[in-house]
Tab-separated table of C-alpha atoms and ligand atoms in Angstrom:
chain	number	residue	atom	x	y	z
A	2	UNK	CA	132.507	140.013	140.011
A	3	UNK	CA	131.364	139.270	136.448
A	4	UNK	CA	131.485	135.524	134.919
A	5	UNK	CA	133.768	135.926	131.598
A	6	UNK	CA	131.217	135.304	128.721
A	7	UNK	CA	131.663	131.762	127.334
A	8	UNK	CA	133.961	131.790	124.341
A	9	UNK	CA	131.850	131.364	121.326
A	10	UNK	CA	132.157	128.412	119.194
A	11	UNK	CA	134.660	128.311	116.293
A	12	UNK	CA	131.674	128.342	113.527
A	13	UNK	CA	129.776	130.945	115.614
A	14	UNK	CA	128.456	133.152	112.873
A	15	UNK	CA	127.163	136.565	112.848
A	16	UNK	CA	123.481	136.544	111.958
A	17	UNK	CA	123.817	139.524	109.698
A	18	UNK	CA	126.195	137.708	107.770
A	19	UNK	CA	123.875	134.549	107.363
A	20	UNK	CA	121.205	136.713	106.322
A	21	UNK	CA	123.499	138.443	103.728
A	22	UNK	CA	124.960	134.891	102.352
A	23	UNK	CA	121.319	133.877	101.641
A	24	UNK	CA	120.304	137.234	100.257
A	25	UNK	CA	123.110	136.748	97.693
A	26	UNK	CA	122.477	133.249	96.997
A	27	UNK	CA	125.318	131.495	98.891
A	28	UNK	CA	124.468	128.050	100.558
A	29	UNK	CA	124.735	128.033	104.260
A	30	UNK	CA	126.532	125.107	105.988
A	31	UNK	CA	125.025	122.912	108.714
A	32	UNK	CA	126.655	124.565	111.463
A	33	UNK	CA	125.223	127.974	110.200
A	34	UNK	CA	121.873	126.724	109.963
A	35	UNK	CA	122.215	125.388	113.440
A	36	UNK	CA	123.484	128.582	114.542
A	37	UNK	CA	120.208	130.344	113.131
A	38	UNK	CA	117.650	127.368	114.535
A	39	UNK	CA	119.468	127.245	117.920
A	40	UNK	CA	119.752	131.090	118.079
A	41	UNK	CA	115.877	131.736	117.488
A	42	UNK	CA	114.398	129.029	119.689
A	43	UNK	CA	116.213	129.990	122.431
A	44	UNK	CA	115.349	134.022	121.826
A	45	UNK	CA	119.002	135.175	121.104
A	46	UNK	CA	117.860	136.167	117.514
A	47	UNK	CA	115.083	138.591	117.381
A	48	UNK	CA	112.079	137.941	114.865
A	49	UNK	CA	113.378	140.977	112.625
A	50	UNK	CA	116.456	138.999	111.645
A	51	UNK	CA	114.876	135.533	111.513
A	52	UNK	CA	112.197	137.348	109.379
A	53	UNK	CA	114.799	138.849	106.831
A	54	UNK	CA	116.578	135.442	106.789
A	55	UNK	CA	113.330	133.437	105.821
A	56	UNK	CA	112.565	136.099	103.052
A	57	UNK	CA	115.987	135.648	101.410
A	58	UNK	CA	115.258	131.845	101.890
A	59	UNK	CA	111.812	132.005	100.172
A	60	UNK	CA	113.289	134.522	96.865
A	61	UNK	CA	116.797	132.607	96.722
A	62	UNK	CA	115.628	128.809	97.559
A	63	UNK	CA	117.560	126.414	99.632
A	64	UNK	CA	119.405	123.551	98.500
A	65	UNK	CA	118.817	120.176	99.434
A	66	UNK	CA	121.566	119.966	101.811
A	67	UNK	CA	120.578	123.529	103.448
A	68	UNK	CA	116.688	121.586	103.301
A	69	UNK	CA	118.060	118.550	105.210
A	70	UNK	CA	120.171	120.583	107.375
A	71	UNK	CA	116.706	122.648	108.253
A	72	UNK	CA	114.651	119.909	108.812
A	73	UNK	CA	117.360	117.976	110.826
A	74	UNK	CA	118.068	121.074	113.214
A	75	UNK	CA	114.657	121.967	113.831
A	76	UNK	CA	113.886	118.052	114.283
A	77	UNK	CA	116.576	117.822	116.912
A	78	UNK	CA	115.616	121.401	118.509
A	79	UNK	CA	113.486	119.345	121.056
A	80	UNK	CA	112.654	115.544	121.978
A	81	UNK	CA	112.182	113.112	119.258
A	82	UNK	CA	109.299	110.577	120.808
A	83	UNK	CA	109.921	106.874	120.957
A	84	UNK	CA	106.747	105.133	120.808
A	85	UNK	CA	107.928	101.360	120.673
A	86	UNK	CA	106.049	100.907	123.948
A	87	UNK	CA	102.927	100.946	121.481
A	88	UNK	CA	103.294	97.448	119.317
A	89	UNK	CA	100.560	98.614	116.567
A	90	UNK	CA	101.816	100.729	113.421
A	91	UNK	CA	102.076	104.337	114.043
A	92	UNK	CA	101.290	106.244	110.894
A	93	UNK	CA	100.123	109.776	110.894
A	94	UNK	CA	99.081	112.278	107.841
A	95	UNK	CA	99.490	115.623	107.163
A	96	UNK	CA	98.376	118.330	104.819
A	97	UNK	CA	100.136	121.222	103.455
A	98	UNK	CA	97.460	123.571	104.193
A	99	UNK	CA	94.118	124.556	102.432
A	100	UNK	CA	90.667	126.180	103.168
A	101	UNK	CA	88.239	124.208	104.656
A	102	UNK	CA	90.586	121.631	105.016
A	103	UNK	CA	89.663	119.627	108.000
A	104	UNK	CA	90.208	116.140	107.277
A	105	UNK	CA	92.529	115.590	110.190
A	106	UNK	CA	89.632	115.391	112.655
A	107	UNK	CA	88.024	112.699	110.844
A	108	UNK	CA	91.470	110.870	110.017
A	109	UNK	CA	93.025	110.351	113.572
A	110	UNK	CA	90.012	109.035	114.955
A	111	UNK	CA	89.210	106.661	111.549
A	112	UNK	CA	92.314	105.568	111.562
A	113	UNK	CA	92.596	104.396	115.223
A	114	UNK	CA	89.515	102.783	114.689
A	115	UNK	CA	91.360	100.745	112.641
A	116	UNK	CA	94.075	99.647	114.828
A	117	UNK	CA	96.717	102.092	114.186
A	118	UNK	CA	98.395	104.513	116.746
A	119	UNK	CA	98.105	107.957	115.567
A	120	UNK	CA	100.148	110.627	117.547
A	121	UNK	CA	98.930	113.815	115.717
A	122	UNK	CA	101.318	116.883	116.058
A	123	UNK	CA	99.490	119.673	114.088
A	124	UNK	CA	99.379	123.781	113.610
A	125	UNK	CA	97.709	126.562	113.587
A	126	UNK	CA	96.216	128.703	110.978
A	127	UNK	CA	98.941	129.611	108.626
A	128	UNK	CA	98.429	132.650	105.917
A	129	UNK	CA	94.591	132.267	104.285
A	130	UNK	CA	94.778	128.555	105.554
A	131	UNK	CA	92.871	126.838	108.604
A	132	UNK	CA	94.735	125.020	111.587
A	133	UNK	CA	93.902	122.372	113.013
A	134	UNK	CA	94.653	123.551	116.631
A	135	UNK	CA	92.486	126.479	116.348
A	136	UNK	CA	89.369	124.257	114.821
A	137	UNK	CA	89.871	121.737	118.130
A	138	UNK	CA	90.163	124.687	120.291
A	139	UNK	CA	86.634	125.222	119.280
A	140	UNK	CA	85.465	122.646	121.469
A	141	UNK	CA	84.818	123.844	124.797
A	142	UNK	CA	87.674	122.939	127.155
A	143	UNK	CA	89.270	120.517	124.652
A	144	UNK	CA	93.223	121.135	125.501
A	145	UNK	CA	96.007	120.906	122.809
A	146	UNK	CA	98.950	121.544	124.810
A	147	UNK	CA	99.096	118.037	126.544
A	148	UNK	CA	102.487	117.283	128.134
A	149	UNK	CA	104.199	114.532	126.472
A	150	UNK	CA	103.235	112.197	129.347
A	151	UNK	CA	99.710	112.812	129.168
A	152	UNK	CA	99.920	112.574	125.356
A	153	UNK	CA	101.076	108.836	125.909
A	154	UNK	CA	98.404	108.121	128.272
A	155	UNK	CA	96.017	109.462	125.632
A	156	UNK	CA	97.457	107.516	122.838
A	157	UNK	CA	97.392	104.196	125.220
A	158	UNK	CA	93.562	104.939	126.038
A	159	UNK	CA	92.136	105.473	122.437
A	160	UNK	CA	94.888	105.231	120.033
A	161	UNK	CA	95.081	108.835	118.824
A	162	UNK	CA	95.814	112.148	120.464
A	163	UNK	CA	95.981	115.588	118.513
A	164	UNK	CA	98.143	118.386	119.794
A	165	UNK	CA	100.019	121.280	119.019
A	166	UNK	CA	104.061	121.615	119.053
A	167	UNK	CA	104.974	121.664	122.789
A	168	UNK	CA	108.551	123.050	124.274
A	169	UNK	CA	109.668	119.653	124.108
A	170	UNK	CA	108.727	118.612	120.336
A	171	UNK	CA	109.883	120.888	117.390
A	172	UNK	CA	109.956	123.766	119.375
A	173	UNK	CA	112.076	125.643	116.795
A	174	UNK	CA	108.825	125.085	114.219
A	175	UNK	CA	106.185	126.502	116.547
A	176	UNK	CA	108.404	129.931	116.448
A	177	UNK	CA	109.405	129.908	112.954
A	178	UNK	CA	105.394	128.696	111.795
A	179	UNK	CA	104.048	132.003	113.684
A	180	UNK	CA	106.426	134.326	112.279
A	181	UNK	CA	106.216	132.846	109.043
A	182	UNK	CA	102.570	133.538	108.849
A	183	UNK	CA	102.847	136.934	109.177
A	184	UNK	CA	105.672	137.790	107.420
A	185	UNK	CA	104.635	136.330	104.134
A	186	UNK	CA	107.335	133.934	104.060
A	187	UNK	CA	105.244	130.490	103.975
A	188	UNK	CA	105.262	129.954	100.608
A	189	UNK	CA	108.686	128.128	99.935
A	190	UNK	CA	108.727	124.316	99.304
A	191	UNK	CA	111.919	124.207	101.406
A	192	UNK	CA	110.493	125.816	104.365
A	193	UNK	CA	107.370	124.193	104.169
A	194	UNK	CA	109.266	120.819	103.814
A	195	UNK	CA	111.340	121.665	107.119
A	196	UNK	CA	108.629	123.019	108.942
A	197	UNK	CA	106.428	119.613	108.115
A	198	UNK	CA	108.687	117.026	108.220
A	199	UNK	CA	110.684	118.461	111.355
A	200	UNK	CA	107.191	117.853	113.878
A	201	UNK	CA	106.212	114.850	112.009
A	202	UNK	CA	109.547	113.248	112.491
A	203	UNK	CA	109.367	114.414	115.863
A	204	UNK	CA	106.421	112.045	116.599
A	205	UNK	CA	108.260	108.782	116.319
A	206	UNK	CA	105.673	107.520	113.563
A	207	UNK	CA	106.383	104.438	111.223
A	208	UNK	CA	104.962	106.189	108.283
A	209	UNK	CA	103.471	109.204	106.777
A	210	UNK	CA	100.529	110.206	104.494
A	211	UNK	CA	100.980	113.768	103.017
A	212	UNK	CA	98.463	115.474	101.753
A	213	UNK	CA	100.120	118.150	99.388
A	214	UNK	CA	97.206	120.397	98.067
A	215	UNK	CA	97.312	122.135	94.716
A	216	UNK	CA	94.910	125.291	93.444
A	217	UNK	CA	93.954	128.884	94.078
A	218	UNK	CA	93.458	127.572	98.066
A	219	UNK	CA	96.963	126.053	98.217
A	220	UNK	CA	100.487	127.265	98.808
A	221	UNK	CA	101.285	125.597	95.714
A	222	UNK	CA	99.149	126.638	93.313
A	223	UNK	CA	100.358	124.240	90.026
A	224	UNK	CA	100.254	120.670	89.988
A	225	UNK	CA	104.164	120.651	89.119
A	226	UNK	CA	104.914	122.993	92.388
A	227	UNK	CA	103.110	120.268	94.506
A	228	UNK	CA	104.838	117.591	93.037
A	229	UNK	CA	108.333	119.122	93.481
A	230	UNK	CA	107.363	119.542	97.412
A	231	UNK	CA	105.489	116.191	97.541
A	232	UNK	CA	108.821	114.630	96.702
A	233	UNK	CA	111.440	116.603	98.796
A	234	UNK	CA	108.880	115.592	101.554
A	235	UNK	CA	108.874	112.016	100.495
A	236	UNK	CA	112.640	111.407	100.244
A	237	UNK	CA	113.231	113.422	103.381
A	238	UNK	CA	110.688	111.121	104.906
A	239	UNK	CA	112.620	107.777	103.400
A	240	UNK	CA	115.933	109.137	104.256
A	241	UNK	CA	114.858	108.479	108.196
A	242	UNK	CA	113.667	105.266	107.285
A	243	UNK	CA	109.747	105.966	107.126
A	244	UNK	CA	106.943	104.736	104.874
A	245	UNK	CA	105.862	107.547	102.623
A	246	UNK	CA	103.173	108.694	100.386
A	247	UNK	CA	101.959	111.683	99.324
A	248	UNK	CA	98.902	112.672	97.300
A	249	UNK	CA	98.538	115.790	95.565
A	250	UNK	CA	94.830	116.720	95.953
A	251	UNK	CA	92.531	119.740	94.902
A	252	UNK	CA	92.283	122.809	96.470
A	253	UNK	CA	91.110	125.038	93.458
A	254	UNK	CA	87.712	125.484	95.513
A	255	UNK	CA	87.195	125.174	99.821
A	256	UNK	CA	87.088	121.286	100.904
A	257	UNK	CA	83.563	120.879	101.975
A	258	UNK	CA	80.865	123.035	102.366
A	259	UNK	CA	81.922	125.170	105.550
A	260	UNK	CA	85.125	127.176	106.372
A	261	UNK	CA	85.749	128.665	110.079
A	262	UNK	CA	86.610	126.558	113.208
A	263	UNK	CA	83.465	125.388	115.081
A	264	UNK	CA	81.684	125.522	111.797
A	265	UNK	CA	84.150	123.019	110.278
A	266	UNK	CA	84.106	120.703	113.670
A	267	UNK	CA	80.275	120.416	112.765
A	268	UNK	CA	81.266	119.478	109.082
A	269	UNK	CA	83.284	116.965	110.310
A	270	UNK	CA	80.957	115.383	112.968
A	271	UNK	CA	78.862	115.132	109.982
A	272	UNK	CA	81.317	113.076	108.147
A	273	UNK	CA	82.050	110.931	111.342
A	274	UNK	CA	78.291	110.491	111.450
A	275	UNK	CA	78.623	108.875	107.812
A	276	UNK	CA	77.543	111.796	106.169
A	277	UNK	CA	78.643	115.046	105.013
A	278	UNK	CA	79.364	116.722	101.762
A	279	UNK	CA	80.756	114.153	99.107
A	280	UNK	CA	84.159	115.683	98.401
A	281	UNK	CA	85.208	115.761	101.935
A	282	UNK	CA	84.029	112.402	102.551
A	283	UNK	CA	85.898	111.064	99.415
A	284	UNK	CA	89.074	112.808	100.684
A	285	UNK	CA	88.554	111.490	104.452
A	286	UNK	CA	88.475	107.660	102.790
A	287	UNK	CA	91.214	108.410	100.351
A	288	UNK	CA	93.942	109.556	103.228
A	289	UNK	CA	92.185	107.023	105.895
A	290	UNK	CA	92.762	104.223	103.080
A	291	UNK	CA	96.697	105.158	102.652
A	292	UNK	CA	96.972	105.501	106.493
A	293	UNK	CA	95.418	102.093	107.007
A	294	UNK	CA	97.346	100.373	103.985
A	295	UNK	CA	100.994	101.772	105.165
A	296	UNK	CA	100.103	100.574	108.450
A	297	UNK	CA	100.123	97.071	106.850
A	298	UNK	CA	95.755	96.828	107.635
A	299	UNK	CA	94.815	96.016	104.041
A	300	UNK	CA	97.023	94.259	101.251
A	301	UNK	CA	95.046	96.552	98.434
A	302	UNK	CA	94.452	100.101	98.660
A	303	UNK	CA	90.771	99.322	97.366
A	304	UNK	CA	90.150	97.322	100.663
A	305	UNK	CA	91.639	99.652	102.792
A	306	UNK	CA	89.400	102.423	101.361
A	307	UNK	CA	86.290	99.978	102.450
A	308	UNK	CA	87.382	99.412	105.870
A	309	UNK	CA	87.744	103.458	105.887
A	310	UNK	CA	84.131	103.252	104.920
A	311	UNK	CA	82.995	100.373	107.218
A	312	UNK	CA	84.468	102.155	110.159
A	313	UNK	CA	82.829	105.488	109.677
A	314	UNK	CA	79.368	104.043	109.049
A	315	UNK	CA	79.193	101.631	111.916
A	316	UNK	CA	80.118	104.986	114.113
A	317	UNK	CA	82.970	103.222	115.181
A	318	UNK	CA	85.411	106.263	114.341
A	319	UNK	CA	82.593	108.952	115.872
A	320	UNK	CA	83.390	106.660	119.185
A	321	UNK	CA	87.004	107.262	119.326
A	322	UNK	CA	86.877	110.744	118.539
A	323	UNK	CA	84.387	111.463	121.519
A	324	UNK	CA	86.764	109.480	123.640
A	325	UNK	CA	89.697	111.542	122.295
A	326	UNK	CA	88.066	114.894	123.370
A	327	UNK	CA	86.909	113.739	126.774
A	328	UNK	CA	90.372	112.547	127.416
A	329	UNK	CA	91.956	115.789	126.166
A	330	UNK	CA	89.619	118.033	128.423
A	331	UNK	CA	86.595	118.795	126.174
A	332	UNK	CA	82.941	118.188	127.028
A	333	UNK	CA	81.737	115.213	124.703
A	334	UNK	CA	78.086	116.822	124.957
A	335	UNK	CA	79.040	118.916	122.134
A	336	UNK	CA	79.593	116.212	120.014
A	337	UNK	CA	76.168	114.829	120.674
A	338	UNK	CA	74.616	118.433	120.254
A	339	UNK	CA	77.026	120.457	117.624
A	340	UNK	CA	74.277	123.450	117.837
A	341	UNK	CA	75.910	123.953	121.526
A	342	UNK	CA	79.365	124.891	119.669
A	343	UNK	CA	80.302	128.555	119.531
A	344	UNK	CA	77.831	130.469	117.177
A	345	UNK	CA	78.099	133.707	115.917
A	346	UNK	CA	75.777	136.580	116.493
A	347	UNK	CA	74.777	137.358	112.960
A	348	UNK	CA	74.756	135.841	109.337
A	349	UNK	CA	74.185	137.482	106.002
A	350	UNK	CA	73.863	135.981	102.433
A	351	UNK	CA	76.125	136.923	99.498
A	352	UNK	CA	74.127	136.776	96.333
A	353	UNK	CA	74.535	135.827	92.695
A	354	UNK	CA	74.566	138.781	90.369
A	355	UNK	CA	73.041	136.799	87.573
A	356	UNK	CA	71.993	133.660	86.226
A	357	UNK	CA	74.765	130.871	85.261
A	358	UNK	CA	77.182	128.303	86.618
A	359	UNK	CA	79.949	128.662	89.222
A	360	UNK	CA	83.064	128.748	86.830
A	361	UNK	CA	85.729	128.758	89.405
A	362	UNK	CA	85.896	129.991	93.070
A	363	UNK	CA	89.193	132.061	93.846
A	364	UNK	CA	90.014	129.721	96.893
A	365	UNK	CA	92.552	131.753	98.601
A	366	UNK	CA	89.826	134.992	98.892
A	367	UNK	CA	87.218	132.889	100.627
A	368	UNK	CA	90.291	131.801	103.047
A	369	UNK	CA	91.349	135.295	103.497
A	370	UNK	CA	87.650	136.403	104.225
A	371	UNK	CA	87.627	133.988	106.893
A	372	UNK	CA	90.557	135.452	108.395
A	373	UNK	CA	89.372	138.750	107.577
A	374	UNK	CA	86.188	137.718	110.036
A	375	UNK	CA	88.725	136.675	112.770
A	376	UNK	CA	88.816	133.080	112.136
A	377	UNK	CA	92.509	133.329	111.468
A	378	UNK	CA	95.470	135.391	112.447
A	379	UNK	CA	96.633	138.943	110.911
A	380	UNK	CA	99.070	139.527	113.528
A	381	UNK	CA	101.044	136.636	115.679
A	382	UNK	CA	99.487	137.700	119.025
A	383	UNK	CA	95.993	137.799	117.516
A	384	UNK	CA	93.761	135.506	119.117
A	385	UNK	CA	90.622	133.429	116.667
A	386	UNK	CA	87.158	133.684	116.925
A	387	UNK	CA	85.942	130.268	117.133
A	388	UNK	CA	82.291	130.926	116.032
A	389	UNK	CA	82.721	132.898	112.372
A	390	UNK	CA	83.264	131.448	109.112
A	391	UNK	CA	81.329	130.888	105.646
A	392	UNK	CA	78.870	128.385	104.899
A	393	UNK	CA	78.740	127.732	100.828
A	394	UNK	CA	75.488	127.085	99.345
A	395	UNK	CA	77.259	126.792	95.536
A	396	UNK	CA	80.491	125.176	94.526
A	397	UNK	CA	82.065	125.046	91.121
A	398	UNK	CA	79.624	123.593	88.473
A	399	UNK	CA	76.512	124.352	90.185
A	400	UNK	CA	73.731	126.252	88.689
A	401	UNK	CA	72.865	129.636	90.059
A	402	UNK	CA	69.845	132.117	89.450
A	403	UNK	CA	70.583	135.972	89.880
A	404	UNK	CA	69.782	136.627	93.721
A	405	UNK	CA	70.378	133.184	94.388
A	406	UNK	CA	72.514	133.000	98.016
A	407	UNK	CA	75.864	131.762	97.053
A	408	UNK	CA	77.060	131.731	100.642
A	409	UNK	CA	76.461	132.995	104.016
A	410	UNK	CA	78.575	135.048	106.278
A	411	UNK	CA	78.743	133.817	109.602
A	412	UNK	CA	80.192	137.143	111.502
A	413	UNK	CA	80.521	139.071	115.269
A	414	UNK	CA	81.638	142.365	113.458
A	415	UNK	CA	79.526	144.596	110.813
A	416	UNK	CA	82.877	146.273	109.781
A	417	UNK	CA	84.737	142.888	109.168
A	418	UNK	CA	81.490	141.148	107.703
A	419	UNK	CA	81.698	144.227	105.001
A	420	UNK	CA	85.155	143.496	104.009
A	421	UNK	CA	84.616	139.767	103.570
A	422	UNK	CA	81.495	140.263	101.663
A	423	UNK	CA	83.669	142.033	99.278
A	424	UNK	CA	86.161	139.156	99.129
A	425	UNK	CA	83.677	136.407	98.781
A	426	UNK	CA	81.956	138.796	95.638
A	427	UNK	CA	84.898	138.864	94.140
A	428	UNK	CA	86.188	135.262	94.510
A	429	UNK	CA	83.163	133.852	92.678
A	430	UNK	CA	83.177	133.408	88.945
A	431	UNK	CA	79.642	133.092	87.330
A	432	UNK	CA	79.942	131.601	83.541
A	433	UNK	CA	77.608	130.510	81.087
A	434	UNK	CA	78.185	126.665	81.128
A	435	UNK	CA	79.825	124.893	83.579
A	436	UNK	CA	83.765	123.855	83.615
A	437	UNK	CA	85.178	120.572	83.011
A	438	UNK	CA	85.169	118.936	86.504
A	439	UNK	CA	88.690	118.604	87.969
A	440	UNK	CA	89.635	115.261	90.074
A	441	UNK	CA	89.856	115.023	93.618
A	442	UNK	CA	93.277	113.346	93.769
A	443	UNK	CA	95.589	114.540	90.911
A	444	UNK	CA	98.337	112.294	91.592
A	445	UNK	CA	100.075	110.218	93.957
A	446	UNK	CA	103.443	109.955	94.846
A	447	UNK	CA	105.195	106.935	96.177
A	448	UNK	CA	108.970	106.428	97.406
A	449	UNK	CA	109.672	104.883	93.994
A	450	UNK	CA	108.718	108.451	92.703
A	451	UNK	CA	110.921	110.393	94.927
A	452	UNK	CA	114.218	108.660	94.545
B	120	LIG	N1	101.889	123.169	107.292
B	120	LIG	C1	102.832	123.013	108.134
B	120	LIG	O1	103.339	122.676	109.100
B	120	LIG	N2	103.962	124.005	107.861
B	120	LIG	C2	104.463	124.784	106.614
B	120	LIG	O2	105.206	125.591	106.355
B	120	LIG	C3	102.934	124.569	105.670
B	120	LIG	C4	101.971	124.054	106.084
């Protein structure tokens, strides 16, 4: 005889009613949000119903109470790590996502070289933006799916470890994140806040530096929207007793010169060798400075930035990166000889149609061009080609002559390369005189600004 089914909890809600409720702009209760998160994480609610609810949430927005409930529910969908066995301050950074935004690969080893513990849990590419895990996986052998036991061992050995969400840590975000990526439901400050803060608070950190991007390649296109999101996240972290700061940084053109997984790893290795493009180097020093400062390694932010610079120049940060790669199953030979990283079979230049200056680069299009090449996902189940991407030769304000190369496409499929080329041609705007320079760091939002 079949067992009688368990009675539904008193508050149990029909998913379709929760979709209707959000569609009509009403507020869901904590119990209703818990039902959605638990139902989707356990597989009881299908993708199509959560997609509909997410779209309603993007269009209607969430209240502060709903955002807090969603963050908390996703945070407690798995284990919340207790890292009190590590005496050093545990500080992480997270970015809202951008194009060529590769700072995590430099920052984790750099902050660890400065004496912090960095337990970094990252995501995959989302929409037109790249993901730290996809970049790390372009290093042959590198494992991002460590068990928590192994994660702790790596942290104990080298002070930093970089993994993805596991079945144990914020499993709800892992499922929501990959669904949002392919259903046009990324661009919501409330959903971004819940996604980022749930996985970051599950890491057991003492403090968090947030890199909130603004501009044509960011999810938050205007500085005002970025500041709104930054305050939401700083406030959420503070409520949980964490040291928080958010930097609103420029994403109106790609960061650095390389976009694409293995290409970006190579650029990070350059920065870890004390070289690399100036905008990327400067942003790494800013963010590492704030990590070291929150972790009590300096009394002023300027001292912290100088310390970060020394750690890069001395090779200590590179040594930490090499050790982390080795501990996470990667072959450190790729660090010494980046040419051995996956390389695309073909390359083609995109030429400037005329003389002038680069007035703007429509950054989201550059990110989309990389996705089109196979460097990101169009569908949830797509795999990523680690080798493909774009190397920029010209950035905003640079002078250019007709026929000169704006960028080079590295590709493995002619059809994809042709589509990417069209996007890149459209993304570059050539003007008669150079535009006014934009600042790399637009604003800093500290705990005092958010409360
Ligand atoms: N990064 C995340 O981790 N989540 C989002 O929703 C957006 C960027």
